[in-house]
N, CA, C and O atoms as a DFTB+ gen file, in Angstrom:
396 C
 N C O
     1  1       0.866      -1.574       0.091
     2  2       0.104      -0.027      -0.180
     3  2       0.815       1.375       0.073
     4  3       1.829       1.550       0.748
     5  1       0.137       2.258      -0.551
     6  2       1.061       3.460      -0.563
     7  2       0.696       4.246       0.847
     8  3      -0.451       4.159       1.285
     9  1       1.664       4.986       1.518
    10  2       1.594       5.958       2.298
    11  2       2.669       7.275       1.928
    12  3       3.816       7.412       1.502
    13  1       1.431       8.211       2.412
    14  2       2.273       9.931       2.263
    15  2       2.764       9.994       3.810
    16  3       2.196       9.562       4.813
    17  1       4.210      10.782       3.656
    18  2       5.173      10.748       4.632
    19  2       5.362      12.362       4.674
    20  3       6.272      12.893       4.037
    21  1       4.265      13.257       5.619
    22  2       4.561      14.395       5.290
    23  2       5.343      15.221       6.411
    24  3       4.748      15.243       7.488
    25  1       6.366      15.794       6.378
    26  2       7.582      16.025       7.228
    27  2       7.678      17.710       7.281
    28  3       7.676      18.186       6.146
    29  1       7.744      18.504       8.136
    30  2       7.639      19.779       8.371
    31  2       9.109      20.057       9.243
    32  3       9.388      19.374      10.229
    33  1       9.896      21.023       8.794
    34  2      11.180      21.288       9.070
    35  2      11.093      22.205      10.404
    36  3      10.133      22.616      11.055
    37  1      12.158      22.318      10.506
    38  2      12.386      23.063      11.832
    39  2      12.740      24.416      11.669
    40  3      13.498      24.320      10.704
    41  1      12.705      25.604      11.957
    42  2      13.467      26.897      11.620
    43  2      14.445      26.760      11.241
    44  3      14.973      25.760      11.726
    45  1      15.114      27.342      10.478
    46  2      16.273      27.772       9.639
    47  2      17.188      26.236       9.419
    48  3      18.386      26.242       9.703
    49  1      16.579      25.055       8.940
    50  2      16.830      23.592       9.014
    51  2      17.737      23.658       7.517
    52  3      18.155      22.554       7.167
    53  1      18.107      24.890       6.546
    54  2      18.739      24.375       5.641
    55  2      20.486      24.027       6.306
    56  3      21.044      22.934       6.206
    57  1      20.956      25.007       6.826
    58  2      22.468      23.931       7.465
    59  2      22.164      22.704       7.822
    60  3      22.932      22.004       7.161
    61  1      21.593      22.113       8.385
    62  2      21.151      20.330       8.576
    63  2      20.990      20.064       7.501
    64  3      21.832      19.254       7.113
    65  1      20.214      20.380       6.692
    66  2      19.757      19.647       5.385
    67  2      20.917      19.343       4.733
    68  3      21.341      18.296       4.243
    69  1      21.466      20.744       4.839
    70  2      22.878      20.329       3.462
    71  2      23.735      19.209       3.958
    72  3      24.208      18.345       3.220
    73  1      23.931      19.284       5.426
    74  2      24.788      18.383       6.033
    75  2      24.411      16.817       5.709
    76  3      25.180      15.874       5.520
    77  1      22.828      16.853       5.707
    78  2      22.219      15.329       5.971
    79  2      21.807      14.836       4.781
    80  3      21.244      13.742       4.747
    81  1      22.046      15.630       3.550
    82  2      21.327      15.065       2.573
    83  2      22.007      14.030       1.951
    84  3      21.309      13.082       1.589
    85  1      23.409      13.970       1.700
    86  2      23.644      12.646       1.389
    87  2      23.324      11.306       1.519
    88  3      23.263      10.530       0.565
    89  1      23.027      10.885       3.178
    90  2      22.637      10.102       3.696
    91  2      20.950      10.053       3.596
    92  3      20.315       9.004       3.694
    93  1      20.530      10.972       3.449
    94  2      19.014      10.859       3.227
    95  2      18.682      10.888       1.898
    96  3      17.535      10.445       1.850
    97  1      19.048      11.162       0.800
    98  2      19.212      10.980      -0.480
    99  2      19.813       9.300      -1.156
   100  3      19.573       8.684      -2.195
   101  1      20.525       9.075      -0.160
   102  2      21.110       7.520      -0.150
   103  2      19.690       6.448       0.031
   104  3      19.397       5.734      -0.928
   105  1      19.003       6.403       1.074
   106  2      17.687       6.237       1.512
   107  2      16.898       5.902       0.630
   108  3      16.477       4.755       0.481
   109  1      16.581       6.966      -0.123
   110  2      15.498       7.487      -1.118
   111  2      15.960       6.298      -2.426
   112  3      15.189       5.404      -2.774
   113  1      16.931       6.439      -2.854
   114  2      17.647       6.336      -3.860
   115  2      17.823       4.372      -3.694
   116  3      17.774       3.579      -4.634
   117  1      17.965       4.136      -2.668
   118  2      17.863       2.553      -2.259
   119  2      16.338       1.898      -2.399
   120  3      16.288       0.691      -2.633
   121  1      15.008       2.688      -2.258
   122  2      14.148       2.634      -2.039
   123  2      13.518       2.921      -3.564
   124  3      12.587       2.184      -3.890
   125  1      13.922       3.858      -4.446
   126  2      13.650       3.605      -5.503
   127  2      14.086       2.738      -6.847
   128  3      13.476       2.376      -7.853
   129  1      15.666       2.561      -6.286
   130  2      16.133       0.987      -6.733
   131  2      14.948       0.038      -6.654
   132  3      14.850      -0.518      -7.748
   133  1      14.046      -0.362      -5.846
   134  2      13.108      -1.325      -5.622
   135  2      11.933      -1.095      -6.067
   136  3      10.987      -1.882      -6.041
   137  1      11.951       0.342      -6.630
   138  2      10.315       0.870      -7.368
   139  2       9.337       0.756      -6.341
   140  3       8.294       0.120      -6.487
   141  1       9.763       1.563      -4.966
   142  2       8.972       1.897      -4.043
   143  2       8.771       3.671      -3.770
   144  3       7.859       4.104      -3.065
   145  1       9.610       4.407      -4.337
   146  2       9.311       5.666      -3.982
   147  2       8.343       6.066      -5.588
   148  3       8.653       5.886      -6.766
   149  1       7.423       6.507      -5.116
   150  2       6.296       7.378      -6.256
   151  2       6.607       8.374      -6.590
   152  3       6.601       8.784      -7.751
   153  1       7.042       9.124      -5.324
   154  2       7.401      10.692      -5.635
   155  2       8.169      11.120      -4.369
   156  3       7.864      10.325      -3.480
   157  1       8.861      11.857      -4.008
   158  2       9.588      12.425      -3.278
   159  2      10.243      13.712      -3.369
   160  3      10.764      13.790      -4.482
   161  1      10.479      14.930      -2.568
   162  2      11.004      16.163      -2.610
   163  2      10.365      17.020      -1.661
   164  3       9.270      16.869      -1.119
   165  1      11.402      18.166      -1.504
   166  2      11.145      19.109      -0.448
   167  2      10.212      20.116      -0.715
   168  3       9.686      19.876      -1.802
   169  1       9.745      21.205      -0.173
   170  2       8.861      22.226      -0.063
   171  2       9.686      23.205       0.114
   172  3      10.099      23.425       1.253
   173  1      10.065      23.930      -0.878
   174  2      10.727      25.262      -0.679
   175  2       9.794      26.254      -0.053
   176  3       8.589      26.386      -0.271
   177  1      10.713      27.059       0.924
   178  2      10.138      28.177       1.406
   179  2       9.820      29.220       0.826
   180  3       9.209      30.051       1.498
   181  1      10.105      29.508      -0.520
   182  2       9.398      30.508      -1.504
   183  2       9.267      30.057      -2.857
   184  3       9.900      29.033      -3.115
   185  1       8.625      30.551      -3.749
   186  2       8.137      30.119      -4.893
   187  2       8.968      29.908      -5.874
   188  3       8.827      30.523      -6.931
   189  1       9.794      29.166      -5.727
   190  2      11.044      28.967      -6.444
   191  2      11.802      27.424      -6.536
   192  3      11.670      26.726      -5.531
   193  1      12.412      26.983      -7.426
   194  2      12.704      25.554      -7.447
   195  2      14.250      25.705      -7.064
   196  3      15.045      24.835      -7.420
   197  1      14.588      26.613      -6.470
   198  2      15.887      26.942      -6.170
   199  2      15.944      27.993      -5.291
   200  3      16.539      28.983      -5.716
   201  1      15.380      28.068      -3.914
   202  2      15.240      28.725      -2.969
   203  2      16.326      29.273      -2.124
   204  3      16.057      29.796      -1.043
   205  1      17.632      29.172      -2.599
   206  2      18.462      29.365      -2.293
   207  2      18.636      29.670      -0.865
   208  3      17.907      28.863      -0.289
   209  1      19.194      30.381      -0.028
   210  2      19.165      30.550       1.385
   211  2      17.770      31.121       2.095
   212  3      17.723      31.846       3.089
   213  1      16.769      30.661       1.410
   214  2      15.182      30.721       2.150
   215  2      15.028      29.406       2.713
   216  3      14.276      29.170       3.659
   217  1      16.156      28.052       1.792
   218  2      15.956      26.778       2.282
   219  2      14.105      26.059       2.011
   220  3      13.236      26.408       1.211
   221  1      14.109      25.235       2.820
   222  2      12.674      24.415       2.525
   223  2      11.962      24.477       4.101
   224  3      12.526      24.758       5.159
   225  1      10.415      24.088       3.849
   226  2       9.771      24.018       5.135
   227  2       9.329      22.979       5.081
   228  3       8.155      22.912       5.446
   229  1       9.883      21.894       4.698
   230  2       9.562      20.117       5.025
   231  2       9.944      19.635       3.524
   232  3      10.716      20.072       2.671
   233  1       9.016      18.488       3.592
   234  2       9.296      17.538       2.465
   235  2       8.315      16.379       2.425
   236  3       7.821      16.044       3.502
   237  1       7.966      15.717       1.314
   238  2       6.929      15.114       1.122
   239  2       7.341      13.816       0.164
   240  3       7.984      13.926      -0.880
   241  1       6.821      12.499       0.748
   242  2       7.369      11.010       0.473
   243  2       6.316      10.331       0.165
   244  3       5.471      10.281       1.059
   245  1       6.039       9.701      -0.960
   246  2       4.938       8.948      -1.213
   247  2       5.298       7.594      -1.869
   248  3       5.361       7.372      -3.079
   249  1       5.580       6.505      -0.592
   250  2       6.034       5.432      -1.285
   251  2       5.252       4.270      -0.424
   252  3       4.480       4.424       0.522
   253  1       5.747       2.924      -1.125
   254  2       4.952       1.929      -0.928
   255  2       5.300       0.826       0.246
   256  3       6.379       0.236       0.175
   257  1       4.546       0.594       1.143
   258  2       5.228       0.116       2.092
   259  2       4.561      -1.174       2.557
   260  3       3.619      -1.354       1.785
   261  1       4.616      -2.307       3.596
   262  2       3.462      -3.507       3.591
   263  2       2.543      -3.176       4.702
   264  3       1.540      -3.879       4.831
   265  1       2.755      -2.194       5.525
   266  2       1.805      -2.046       6.466
   267  2       2.453      -0.286       6.968
   268  3       3.567       0.117       6.632
   269  1       1.491       0.505       7.777
   270  2       1.577       1.534       8.238
   271  2       2.595       1.665       9.335
   272  3       3.207       2.733       9.363
   273  1       2.865       0.804      10.197
   274  2       3.926       0.655      11.063
   275  2       5.133       0.695      10.213
   276  3       5.729       1.762      10.068
   277  1       5.635      -0.651       9.502
   278  2       6.892      -0.472       8.591
   279  2       6.967       1.177       8.251
   280  3       7.883       1.761       8.832
   281  1       6.221       1.888       7.492
   282  2       5.956       3.196       7.039
   283  2       6.402       4.334       7.998
   284  3       7.167       5.243       7.675
   285  1       6.006       4.223       8.840
   286  2       5.948       4.931      10.351
   287  2       8.091       4.823      10.603
   288  3       9.043       5.597      10.502
   289  1       7.852       3.340      10.963
   290  2       9.473       3.147      11.415
   291  2      10.295       3.598      10.381
   292  3      11.300       4.197      10.763
   293  1      10.106       3.443       8.851
   294  2      11.019       3.954       7.922
   295  2      11.348       5.556       8.184
   296  3      12.469       6.024       8.385
   297  1      10.160       6.246       8.136
   298  2      10.279       7.511       8.350
   299  2      10.833       8.154       9.316
   300  3      11.275       9.293       9.167
   301  1      10.899       7.201      10.943
   302  2      11.390       7.603      12.177
   303  2      12.652       7.474      11.942
   304  3      13.277       8.394      12.469
   305  1      13.458       6.571      11.256
   306  2      14.475       6.383      11.290
   307  2      15.418       7.257      10.028
   308  3      16.643       7.361       9.961
   309  1      14.385       7.809       9.108
   310  2      15.353       8.789       7.995
   311  2      16.344      10.029       8.650
   312  3      15.858      10.813       9.465
   313  1      17.685      10.128       8.246
   314  2      18.700      11.040       8.559
   315  2      17.907      12.400       8.932
   316  3      18.287      12.846      10.015
   317  1      17.093      13.024       8.426
   318  2      17.020      14.268       8.999
   319  2      16.000      13.937      10.062
   320  3      16.051      14.631      11.078
   321  1      15.156      13.069      10.003
   322  2      14.641      12.922      11.587
   323  2      15.961      13.031      12.494
   324  3      16.118      14.097      13.089
   325  1      16.813      12.137      12.635
   326  2      17.798      11.642      13.484
   327  2      18.877      12.828      13.823
   328  3      19.637      12.967      14.781
   329  1      18.610      13.739      12.498
   330  2      19.891      15.369      12.435
   331  2      18.929      16.224      13.306
   332  3      19.416      17.194      13.887
   333  1      17.702      15.971      13.438
   334  2      16.794      17.501      13.977
   335  2      16.304      18.262      12.603
   336  3      15.621      19.272      12.770
   337  1      16.544      17.934      11.524
   338  2      16.101      18.756      10.391
   339  2      14.626      19.146      10.649
   340  3      14.373      20.344      10.520
   341  1      13.310      18.070      11.097
   342  2      12.248      17.386      10.633
   343  2      11.662      17.885      12.057
   344  3      12.094      17.176      12.967
   345  1      10.951      18.726      12.418
   346  2      10.251      18.857      13.761
   347  2       8.823      18.070      14.038
   348  3       8.147      18.044      15.066
   349  1       8.552      17.289      12.449
   350  2       7.244      16.845      12.814
   351  2       7.203      15.996      11.525
   352  3       7.424      16.345      10.365
   353  1       6.891      14.887      11.988
   354  2       6.066      13.612      10.420
   355  2       5.399      13.423      10.910
   356  3       5.448      13.291      12.133
   357  1       4.041      13.265       9.948
   358  2       3.057      12.538       9.915
   359  2       3.130      11.440       8.843
   360  3       3.737      11.704       7.806
   361  1       2.576      10.254       8.996
   362  2       2.654       8.948       8.056
   363  2       0.723       8.661       8.065
   364  3      -0.058       8.497       9.001
   365  1       0.517       8.709       6.545
   366  2      -0.822       8.488       6.253
   367  2      -0.991       7.566       5.218
   368  3      -0.154       7.530       4.317
   369  1      -2.156       6.658       5.217
   370  2      -1.956       5.881       4.024
   371  2      -2.512       6.735       3.060
   372  3      -3.069       7.724       3.536
   373  1      -2.519       6.624       1.750
   374  2      -2.558       7.062       0.800
   375  2      -3.082       6.442      -0.572
   376  3      -2.477       5.432      -0.930
   377  1      -4.101       6.885      -1.387
   378  2      -4.710       6.172      -2.161
   379  2      -4.387       7.117      -3.376
   380  3      -4.759       8.290      -3.416
   381  1      -3.434       6.301      -4.669
   382  2      -3.520       7.158      -5.799
   383  2      -4.445       6.978      -6.867
   384  3      -4.912       5.912      -7.269
   385  1      -4.657       8.116      -7.279
   386  2      -5.885       7.967      -8.460
   387  2      -5.528       8.618      -9.518
   388  3      -6.040       8.542     -10.635
   389  1      -4.571       9.319      -9.153
   390  2      -3.981       9.966     -11.258
   391  2      -2.652      10.051     -10.802
   392  3      -2.627      10.319      -9.600
   393  1      -1.438       9.912     -11.355
   394  2      -2.069       9.415     -12.951
   395  2      -2.217       7.679     -12.867
   396  3      -2.635       7.047     -13.838
């Protein structure tokens, strides 16, 4: 089943994001190689694909897991969580309608 992982950053998270990004991306790339990632990306703090120093306000991941418990555990183990980038993480079942 699909799950949406909705993450909100702490204020001024950009330095932590930059430092932790390689480990965060490695986990996502491993899931992508297993065809389990539907989409993933950050929410820019300003209306731009490259927000520069404004940074990001959070992230969204939609991925396939066997259960809500598995999705929550995976989300809790994310390097952005352990490094303190995210102040909150919500995991919800997700039903893809389009495309």
